[in-house]
Amino acid sequence: MRKDDENSKDDENLDSKNSDDFVVTPWTVQGQVDYDKLVDEFGTSRITSDILERFRKITGEIHPFLRRKIFYSHRDLDDILKRYENGEKFFLYTGRGPSGGVHLGHLIPWIFTKYLQDKFGAELYFQMTDDEKYYTSDKLSLDKTYDLAMENTLDLIAIGFDPKKTFVFTDTGYMKTMYGIAAKVAKHTTFSTAKAVFGFENSTGIGMIFFPAIQAATCFLPSVLKGYNIPCLIPAAIDQDPYWRGIAREVAPKLGFYKPAQMHSKFMPGLGQGGKMSASQPETAIFTTDSEKTVQEKVMLSFTGGRATQIEQRKLGGQADICPVYNYYYFLFEPEDIELKRIYDDCTGGRLLCGDCKLMLASRTKKFVAEHAAKREAAKEHLDEFIVEDESGGLKKRSETRH
Ligand code: TRP
């Protein structure tokens, strides 16, 4: 089993004939992901235009991540929306495996989660799996993954979540509260199920074998703490689906809870040729703590869909569809569809050359990272308003008990 951020080295050829050759598991994402195929393989549902219209009815708009199918697949989203329309509120659940710094790819689901929190007035429960990352790493100590969880929480706070509605915990810091629920999940999950869902082997450590019960337990945590059932919606990248499909949704009815609903996102590509943004290839990932100079360099050195020469580019046009630079506009740096189309048309029509396109992206990316970094710095004063732990008790924040 490999760590989540370890992209394989052999995902380099975008034009590979073997484009079906990809792997998506909670710990490995390799190759050119065929997102349509994943929907069929995992048995999820596509986010249809019907669902988008329901979003428009409720929120008055359709977020660019939805319009652009960055969040493109779901389970039971229609059910969650129906309940919401009937006055039943849901809570949001997402998380992070704190194995290193946060990059732009990690922010995509968080930005969308914050948007959902604002629009639906939903509480967010955010799980930092310091235990998981300790289990899957040869190098990280448990103290280190805990410290990284606190560092990563600064990035989370920087996104703008409402402290009154947001509860962040680490597994090691909240296990007394979580354990009873995890035990119930574990009791109803056999090893053969876990093996089939996650590919565990005899050589897998027993910490990892139990871990899915912990990740699934959060789906039920608010219902247990509050004493009544609350529907759960999980916005997360699609690689996390096995936890919900294989464990949480299986045990929910046995334990008397709602099955958690999901919205699945695609991965933001890295700046190299093919593959998702990955911490194991830092030159192709933009971290929230990168300096202006580093951001500039990374963007300017990016792979593009450009042609070998300017003359050729003007004649044939660039290949925006396979270009990470274009994809950055698509994901994060050009929310206006009309402007995005202009970039696409100018590129593929041979009027926009890669150098200029990269310069424009570099300046937008630098601005984004600088603004995020300032908010991240300010967040250091507010950590205790977000973190819940066993010592503070239930849903009390650290700030309520530590004076
Ligand atoms: N396992 C996830 C990771 O490695 C962390 C996580 C825990 C998570 N709970 C989650 C991610 C819920 C998304 C949704 O990153």
Coordinates of C-alpha atoms and ligand atoms in Angstrom, one line a residue:
M1 CA 0.0 0.0 0.0
R2 CA 1.3 3.4 -0.9
K3 CA 0.7 6.8 0.5
D4 CA -2.0 9.0 -1.1
D5 CA 0.4 11.6 -2.4
E6 CA 2.7 9.1 -4.1
N7 CA 1.9 9.4 -7.7
S8 CA 3.6 6.7 -9.7
K9 CA 6.5 7.6 -11.9
D10 CA 5.0 6.0 -14.9
D11 CA 2.0 8.3 -15.4
E12 CA 4.1 10.6 -17.6
N13 CA 2.7 10.0 -21.1
L14 CA -0.5 11.9 -21.7
D15 CA -0.8 10.5 -25.2
S16 CA -0.4 7.0 -23.9
K17 CA -2.5 4.5 -25.9
N18 CA -3.1 2.8 -22.6
S19 CA -5.3 5.6 -21.2
D20 CA -7.5 3.0 -19.5
D21 CA -4.5 2.1 -17.4
F22 CA -5.1 4.0 -14.2
V23 CA -5.6 3.3 -10.5
V24 CA -7.6 5.2 -8.0
T25 CA -7.6 4.0 -4.4
P26 CA -7.5 6.0 -1.1
W27 CA -3.7 5.6 -1.1
T28 CA -2.8 5.6 -4.7
V29 CA -3.8 7.7 -7.7
Q30 CA -1.9 6.8 -10.8
G31 CA -2.2 7.3 -14.5
Q32 CA -4.7 9.2 -16.6
V33 CA -7.9 8.9 -14.6
D34 CA -11.0 8.1 -16.6
Y35 CA -13.6 9.7 -14.4
D36 CA -16.6 8.3 -16.3
K37 CA -15.3 4.9 -15.9
L38 CA -14.9 5.4 -12.1
V39 CA -18.6 6.3 -11.9
D40 CA -19.4 2.9 -13.4
E41 CA -16.7 1.0 -11.4
F42 CA -17.7 2.5 -8.1
G43 CA -21.4 2.5 -8.8
T44 CA -21.9 6.2 -8.1
S45 CA -24.3 8.6 -9.9
R46 CA -23.5 11.5 -12.1
I47 CA -24.5 15.0 -11.0
T48 CA -27.1 15.6 -13.7
S49 CA -28.5 18.9 -14.9
D50 CA -31.6 18.1 -12.9
I51 CA -29.6 18.2 -9.7
L52 CA -27.8 21.4 -10.9
E53 CA -31.2 23.0 -11.3
R54 CA -32.2 22.1 -7.8
F55 CA -29.0 23.7 -6.6
R56 CA -30.0 26.8 -8.5
K57 CA -33.4 26.8 -7.0
I58 CA -32.0 26.6 -3.5
T59 CA -28.9 28.8 -3.7
G60 CA -29.8 31.0 -6.7
E61 CA -26.8 30.0 -8.7
I62 CA -24.6 27.1 -9.8
H63 CA -21.1 27.1 -8.4
P64 CA -18.3 26.9 -11.1
F65 CA -17.1 23.6 -9.6
L66 CA -20.6 22.2 -10.4
R67 CA -21.0 23.9 -13.8
R68 CA -17.6 22.6 -14.8
K69 CA -18.1 19.1 -13.4
I70 CA -15.2 19.3 -11.1
F71 CA -17.6 17.9 -8.6
Y72 CA -19.2 15.5 -10.9
S73 CA -20.5 12.4 -9.1
H74 CA -22.5 11.7 -6.0
R75 CA -24.4 9.3 -3.9
D76 CA -27.8 10.2 -2.5
L77 CA -27.4 13.9 -3.1
D78 CA -31.0 14.1 -4.3
D79 CA -32.1 12.7 -1.0
I80 CA -30.1 15.2 1.0
L81 CA -31.6 18.1 -1.1
K82 CA -35.1 16.7 -0.7
R83 CA -34.6 16.6 3.1
Y84 CA -33.2 20.1 3.1
E85 CA -36.2 21.3 1.1
N86 CA -38.4 19.7 3.7
G87 CA -36.7 21.6 6.5
E88 CA -34.2 18.9 7.6
K89 CA -30.7 20.2 7.9
F90 CA -27.6 18.1 7.1
F91 CA -24.1 18.4 8.3
L92 CA -20.9 18.3 6.2
Y93 CA -18.0 15.9 6.8
T94 CA -14.6 16.0 5.1
G95 CA -11.0 15.5 6.1
R96 CA -7.4 15.4 5.5
G97 CA -4.5 13.0 6.0
P98 CA -1.8 15.2 7.4
S99 CA 1.3 13.9 5.6
G100 CA 2.8 17.2 4.6
G101 CA 2.0 20.7 3.4
V102 CA -1.2 21.7 1.8
H103 CA -1.2 22.3 -2.0
L104 CA -3.8 23.9 -4.3
G105 CA -5.3 20.5 -5.1
H106 CA -6.2 19.9 -1.5
L107 CA -8.0 23.2 -1.4
I108 CA -10.6 22.4 -4.1
P109 CA -12.9 20.3 -1.9
W110 CA -12.4 22.6 1.0
I111 CA -13.4 25.7 -1.0
F112 CA -16.5 23.9 -2.1
T113 CA -17.2 22.7 1.4
K114 CA -17.0 26.3 2.7
Y115 CA -19.4 27.3 -0.1
L116 CA -21.9 24.6 1.0
Q117 CA -21.5 25.7 4.6
D118 CA -22.4 29.2 3.7
K119 CA -25.3 28.3 1.4
F120 CA -26.9 25.6 3.5
G121 CA -25.9 26.9 7.0
A122 CA -24.4 23.5 7.6
E123 CA -22.0 22.4 10.4
L124 CA -18.7 20.9 9.3
Y125 CA -16.9 18.1 11.0
F126 CA -13.4 17.9 9.8
Q127 CA -11.3 14.8 10.5
M128 CA -7.5 15.0 10.6
T129 CA -6.2 11.4 10.3
D130 CA -2.9 11.8 12.0
D131 CA -3.1 8.0 12.9
E132 CA -3.6 7.0 9.2
K133 CA -0.7 9.0 8.0
Y134 CA 1.5 7.6 10.7
Y135 CA 0.5 4.1 9.7
T136 CA 1.1 4.6 6.0
S137 CA 4.5 6.4 6.3
D138 CA 7.9 5.0 6.9
K139 CA 9.2 8.4 8.0
L140 CA 6.6 10.3 9.9
S141 CA 6.3 9.9 13.7
L142 CA 2.9 10.2 15.3
D143 CA 4.0 13.5 16.9
K144 CA 4.9 14.8 13.5
T145 CA 1.6 13.9 11.9
Y146 CA -0.2 15.6 14.8
D147 CA 1.9 18.7 14.3
L148 CA 1.1 18.6 10.5
A149 CA -2.6 18.3 11.4
M150 CA -2.3 21.6 13.3
E151 CA -0.4 23.2 10.4
N152 CA -2.9 22.0 7.9
T153 CA -5.8 23.3 10.1
L154 CA -4.4 26.8 9.5
D155 CA -4.9 26.3 5.8
L156 CA -8.4 25.1 6.5
I157 CA -9.2 28.1 8.7
A158 CA -7.8 30.4 6.0
I159 CA -10.6 29.2 3.6
G160 CA -13.0 31.1 5.8
F161 CA -15.0 28.4 7.7
D162 CA -17.4 29.7 10.4
P163 CA -15.8 28.9 13.8
K164 CA -19.3 28.5 15.3
K165 CA -20.2 25.8 12.8
T166 CA -16.9 24.1 12.3
F167 CA -15.4 21.3 14.4
V168 CA -11.9 20.1 13.6
F169 CA -10.3 17.1 15.3
T170 CA -7.4 14.8 15.1
D171 CA -8.0 11.1 15.5
T172 CA -5.4 10.8 18.4
G173 CA -6.9 13.9 20.1
Y174 CA -10.5 12.8 19.9
M175 CA -10.4 9.1 20.1
K176 CA -12.1 8.8 23.5
T177 CA -15.1 10.5 21.9
M178 CA -14.9 8.6 18.7
Y179 CA -14.0 5.2 19.9
G180 CA -17.4 3.9 20.9
I181 CA -18.7 4.7 17.4
A182 CA -15.7 3.2 15.7
A183 CA -16.2 0.1 17.7
K184 CA -19.8 -0.2 16.5
V185 CA -18.7 0.2 12.9
A186 CA -15.9 -2.3 13.4
K187 CA -18.2 -4.9 14.9
H188 CA -20.3 -4.9 11.8
T189 CA -17.4 -5.0 9.3
T190 CA -15.6 -8.2 8.6
F191 CA -12.0 -8.6 7.5
S192 CA -13.2 -10.1 4.2
T193 CA -15.2 -7.0 3.5
A194 CA -12.3 -4.7 4.4
K195 CA -10.0 -6.8 2.3
A196 CA -12.3 -6.7 -0.7
V197 CA -12.8 -3.0 -0.4
F198 CA -9.2 -1.8 0.3
G199 CA -7.1 -4.7 -0.9
F200 CA -5.6 -5.4 2.5
E201 CA -3.1 -8.2 2.7
N202 CA -1.6 -10.3 5.4
S203 CA 1.3 -7.9 5.5
T204 CA -1.0 -4.9 6.2
G205 CA -0.6 -3.6 9.8
I206 CA -3.6 -4.1 12.0
G207 CA -3.8 -0.3 12.6
M208 CA -4.7 0.2 9.0
I209 CA -7.1 -2.7 9.1
F210 CA -9.1 -1.0 11.9
F211 CA -8.7 2.5 10.5
P212 CA -11.6 2.4 8.1
A213 CA -13.9 2.1 11.1
I214 CA -12.5 5.4 12.4
Q215 CA -12.9 7.2 9.1
A216 CA -16.5 5.9 8.8
A217 CA -17.3 6.7 12.4
T218 CA -17.3 10.5 11.7
C219 CA -20.4 10.0 9.5
F220 CA -22.3 9.3 12.7
L221 CA -20.5 11.4 15.2
P222 CA -22.8 14.4 15.2
S223 CA -25.9 12.2 15.5
V224 CA -24.3 10.5 18.5
L225 CA -23.2 13.7 20.2
K226 CA -26.5 15.5 19.7
G227 CA -28.7 12.5 20.3
Y228 CA -30.8 12.6 17.1
N229 CA -30.1 11.5 13.6
I230 CA -28.7 14.1 11.2
P231 CA -28.0 13.4 7.5
C232 CA -24.4 13.6 6.5
L233 CA -23.0 15.0 3.2
I234 CA -19.4 14.3 2.4
P235 CA -17.7 16.5 -0.2
A236 CA -14.4 14.9 -1.1
A237 CA -12.2 13.7 -3.9
I238 CA -13.5 10.5 -5.5
D239 CA -10.6 8.4 -4.2
Q240 CA -12.2 8.3 -0.7
D241 CA -15.4 6.6 -2.0
P242 CA -14.4 3.1 -0.8
Y243 CA -14.8 4.2 2.8
W244 CA -18.4 5.3 2.2
R245 CA -19.4 2.6 -0.3
G246 CA -17.7 -0.3 1.5
I247 CA -18.0 0.6 5.1
A248 CA -20.1 3.6 6.2
R249 CA -23.1 3.0 4.0
E250 CA -23.1 -0.7 4.8
V251 CA -23.2 -0.3 8.5
A252 CA -25.4 2.8 8.8
P253 CA -28.7 0.9 8.6
K254 CA -27.5 -1.7 11.1
L255 CA -26.6 1.0 13.6
G256 CA -29.8 3.0 13.0
F257 CA -28.2 6.0 11.2
Y258 CA -28.8 7.6 7.8
K259 CA -26.5 6.4 5.0
P260 CA -24.0 9.2 4.4
A261 CA -24.4 11.0 1.0
Q262 CA -21.4 12.1 -1.0
M263 CA -20.3 14.5 -3.7
H264 CA -17.1 13.4 -5.5
S265 CA -14.6 15.7 -7.1
K266 CA -11.9 15.2 -9.7
F267 CA -8.2 15.8 -8.9
M268 CA -6.6 19.1 -9.8
P269 CA -3.8 18.2 -12.2
G270 CA -0.1 18.9 -11.5
L271 CA 2.0 21.2 -13.5
G272 CA 3.8 18.3 -15.1
Q273 CA 2.7 16.1 -18.0
G274 CA -0.3 14.2 -16.8
G275 CA -1.3 13.0 -13.3
K276 CA -2.8 14.8 -10.3
M277 CA -1.1 17.5 -8.2
S278 CA 1.0 15.5 -5.8
A279 CA 3.2 16.3 -2.9
S280 CA 5.7 13.7 -4.0
Q281 CA 6.4 15.8 -7.1
P282 CA 6.8 19.2 -5.4
E283 CA 8.0 20.9 -8.5
T284 CA 4.6 20.4 -10.1
A285 CA 2.5 21.2 -7.1
I286 CA 1.9 24.7 -5.7
F287 CA 2.0 24.7 -1.9
T288 CA 0.2 27.3 0.2
T289 CA 3.5 28.2 1.8
D290 CA 5.4 28.6 -1.5
S291 CA 7.1 32.0 -1.9
E292 CA 6.2 34.3 -4.8
K293 CA 9.4 33.4 -6.5
T294 CA 8.8 29.7 -6.2
V295 CA 5.2 30.1 -7.5
Q296 CA 6.5 32.1 -10.4
E297 CA 9.2 29.5 -11.2
K298 CA 6.8 26.6 -11.0
V299 CA 4.2 28.1 -13.3
M300 CA 6.8 29.3 -15.8
L301 CA 8.4 25.8 -15.9
S302 CA 5.0 24.1 -16.3
F303 CA 4.4 21.6 -19.1
T304 CA 1.9 23.0 -21.6
G305 CA -0.2 21.9 -24.6
G306 CA 2.0 24.1 -26.8
R307 CA 3.6 23.3 -30.0
A308 CA 7.3 22.9 -30.7
T309 CA 7.7 26.3 -32.3
Q310 CA 5.9 29.6 -32.3
I311 CA 5.2 29.3 -36.0
E312 CA 3.6 25.9 -35.5
Q313 CA 1.6 27.2 -32.6
R314 CA 0.2 30.1 -34.6
K315 CA -0.7 27.7 -37.4
L316 CA -2.0 24.7 -35.4
G317 CA -3.0 26.3 -32.1
G318 CA -2.3 25.0 -28.6
Q319 CA -3.8 21.9 -27.1
A320 CA -5.7 23.4 -24.2
D321 CA -7.4 20.1 -23.3
I322 CA -4.1 18.5 -22.2
C323 CA -2.5 21.6 -20.8
P324 CA -2.1 22.0 -17.1
V325 CA -1.9 25.8 -17.5
Y326 CA -5.3 25.8 -19.1
N327 CA -6.6 23.4 -16.5
Y328 CA -5.5 25.8 -13.7
Y329 CA -7.7 28.5 -15.2
Y330 CA -10.5 25.9 -15.5
F331 CA -10.2 24.7 -11.9
L332 CA -9.4 27.8 -9.9
F333 CA -8.1 30.9 -11.7
E334 CA -10.9 31.9 -14.1
P335 CA -14.3 31.6 -12.6
E336 CA -16.1 33.5 -15.5
D337 CA -17.1 31.0 -18.2
I338 CA -16.9 33.7 -20.9
E339 CA -13.4 34.6 -20.0
L340 CA -12.4 30.9 -19.8
K341 CA -13.8 30.3 -23.2
R342 CA -11.8 33.2 -24.5
I343 CA -8.6 31.7 -23.2
Y344 CA -9.5 28.4 -24.7
D345 CA -10.4 29.9 -28.1
D346 CA -7.3 32.1 -28.2
C347 CA -5.1 29.2 -27.3
T348 CA -6.5 26.6 -29.7
G349 CA -6.8 29.3 -32.4
G350 CA -3.1 30.0 -32.1
R351 CA -3.5 33.6 -30.9
L352 CA -2.4 33.1 -27.3
L353 CA 1.1 31.8 -26.9
C354 CA 2.2 29.7 -23.9
G355 CA 4.7 32.3 -22.5
D356 CA 2.0 35.0 -22.2
C357 CA -0.6 32.5 -20.9
K358 CA 1.8 31.3 -18.2
L359 CA 2.7 34.9 -17.2
M360 CA -1.0 35.7 -16.7
L361 CA -1.5 32.5 -14.7
A362 CA 1.6 33.1 -12.6
S363 CA 0.3 36.5 -11.6
R364 CA -3.1 35.2 -10.6
T365 CA -1.6 32.2 -8.7
K366 CA 0.8 34.5 -6.8
K367 CA -2.0 36.7 -5.8
F368 CA -4.1 33.8 -4.6
V369 CA -1.2 32.2 -2.7
A370 CA -0.3 35.6 -1.1
E371 CA -3.8 36.2 0.0
H372 CA -4.2 32.7 1.4
A373 CA -0.8 33.0 3.2
A374 CA -1.9 36.2 5.0
K375 CA -5.2 34.5 6.1
R376 CA -3.2 31.4 7.1
E377 CA -0.9 33.6 9.3
A378 CA -3.9 35.3 10.9
A379 CA -5.4 31.8 11.6
K380 CA -2.7 31.1 14.1
E381 CA -4.6 33.2 16.6
H382 CA -7.8 31.2 16.0
L383 CA -6.8 27.5 16.1
D384 CA -8.5 26.9 19.5
E385 CA -11.8 28.2 18.1
F386 CA -11.9 25.3 15.7
I387 CA -10.2 22.3 17.4
V388 CA -12.3 20.0 19.5
E389 CA -10.5 17.3 21.6
D390 CA -11.3 14.8 24.3
E391 CA -10.0 17.2 27.0
S392 CA -12.3 20.0 25.9
G393 CA -15.2 17.5 25.9
G394 CA -17.9 16.8 23.3
L395 CA -18.3 19.7 20.9
K396 CA -16.6 22.3 23.2
K397 CA -13.7 24.1 21.5
R398 CA -10.3 24.3 23.0
S399 CA -10.8 28.0 23.4
E400 CA -13.7 27.3 25.8
T401 CA -11.6 25.3 28.2
R402 CA -8.1 26.7 27.8
H403 CA -7.7 30.1 29.3
Ligands
TRP1 N1 -8.3 9.5 4.4 C1 -8.2 10.9 4.1 C2 -6.9 11.3 3.5 O1 -6.0 10.5 3.5 C3 -8.6 11.8 5.2 C4 -10.0 11.8 5.5 C5 -10.6 11.4 6.7 C6 -11.1 12.3 4.7 N2 -11.9 11.6 6.6 C7 -12.3 12.1 5.4 C8 -11.1 12.8 3.4 C9 -13.5 12.5 4.9 C10 -12.3 13.2 2.9 C11 -13.5 13.0 3.6 O2 -6.7 12.3 2.9

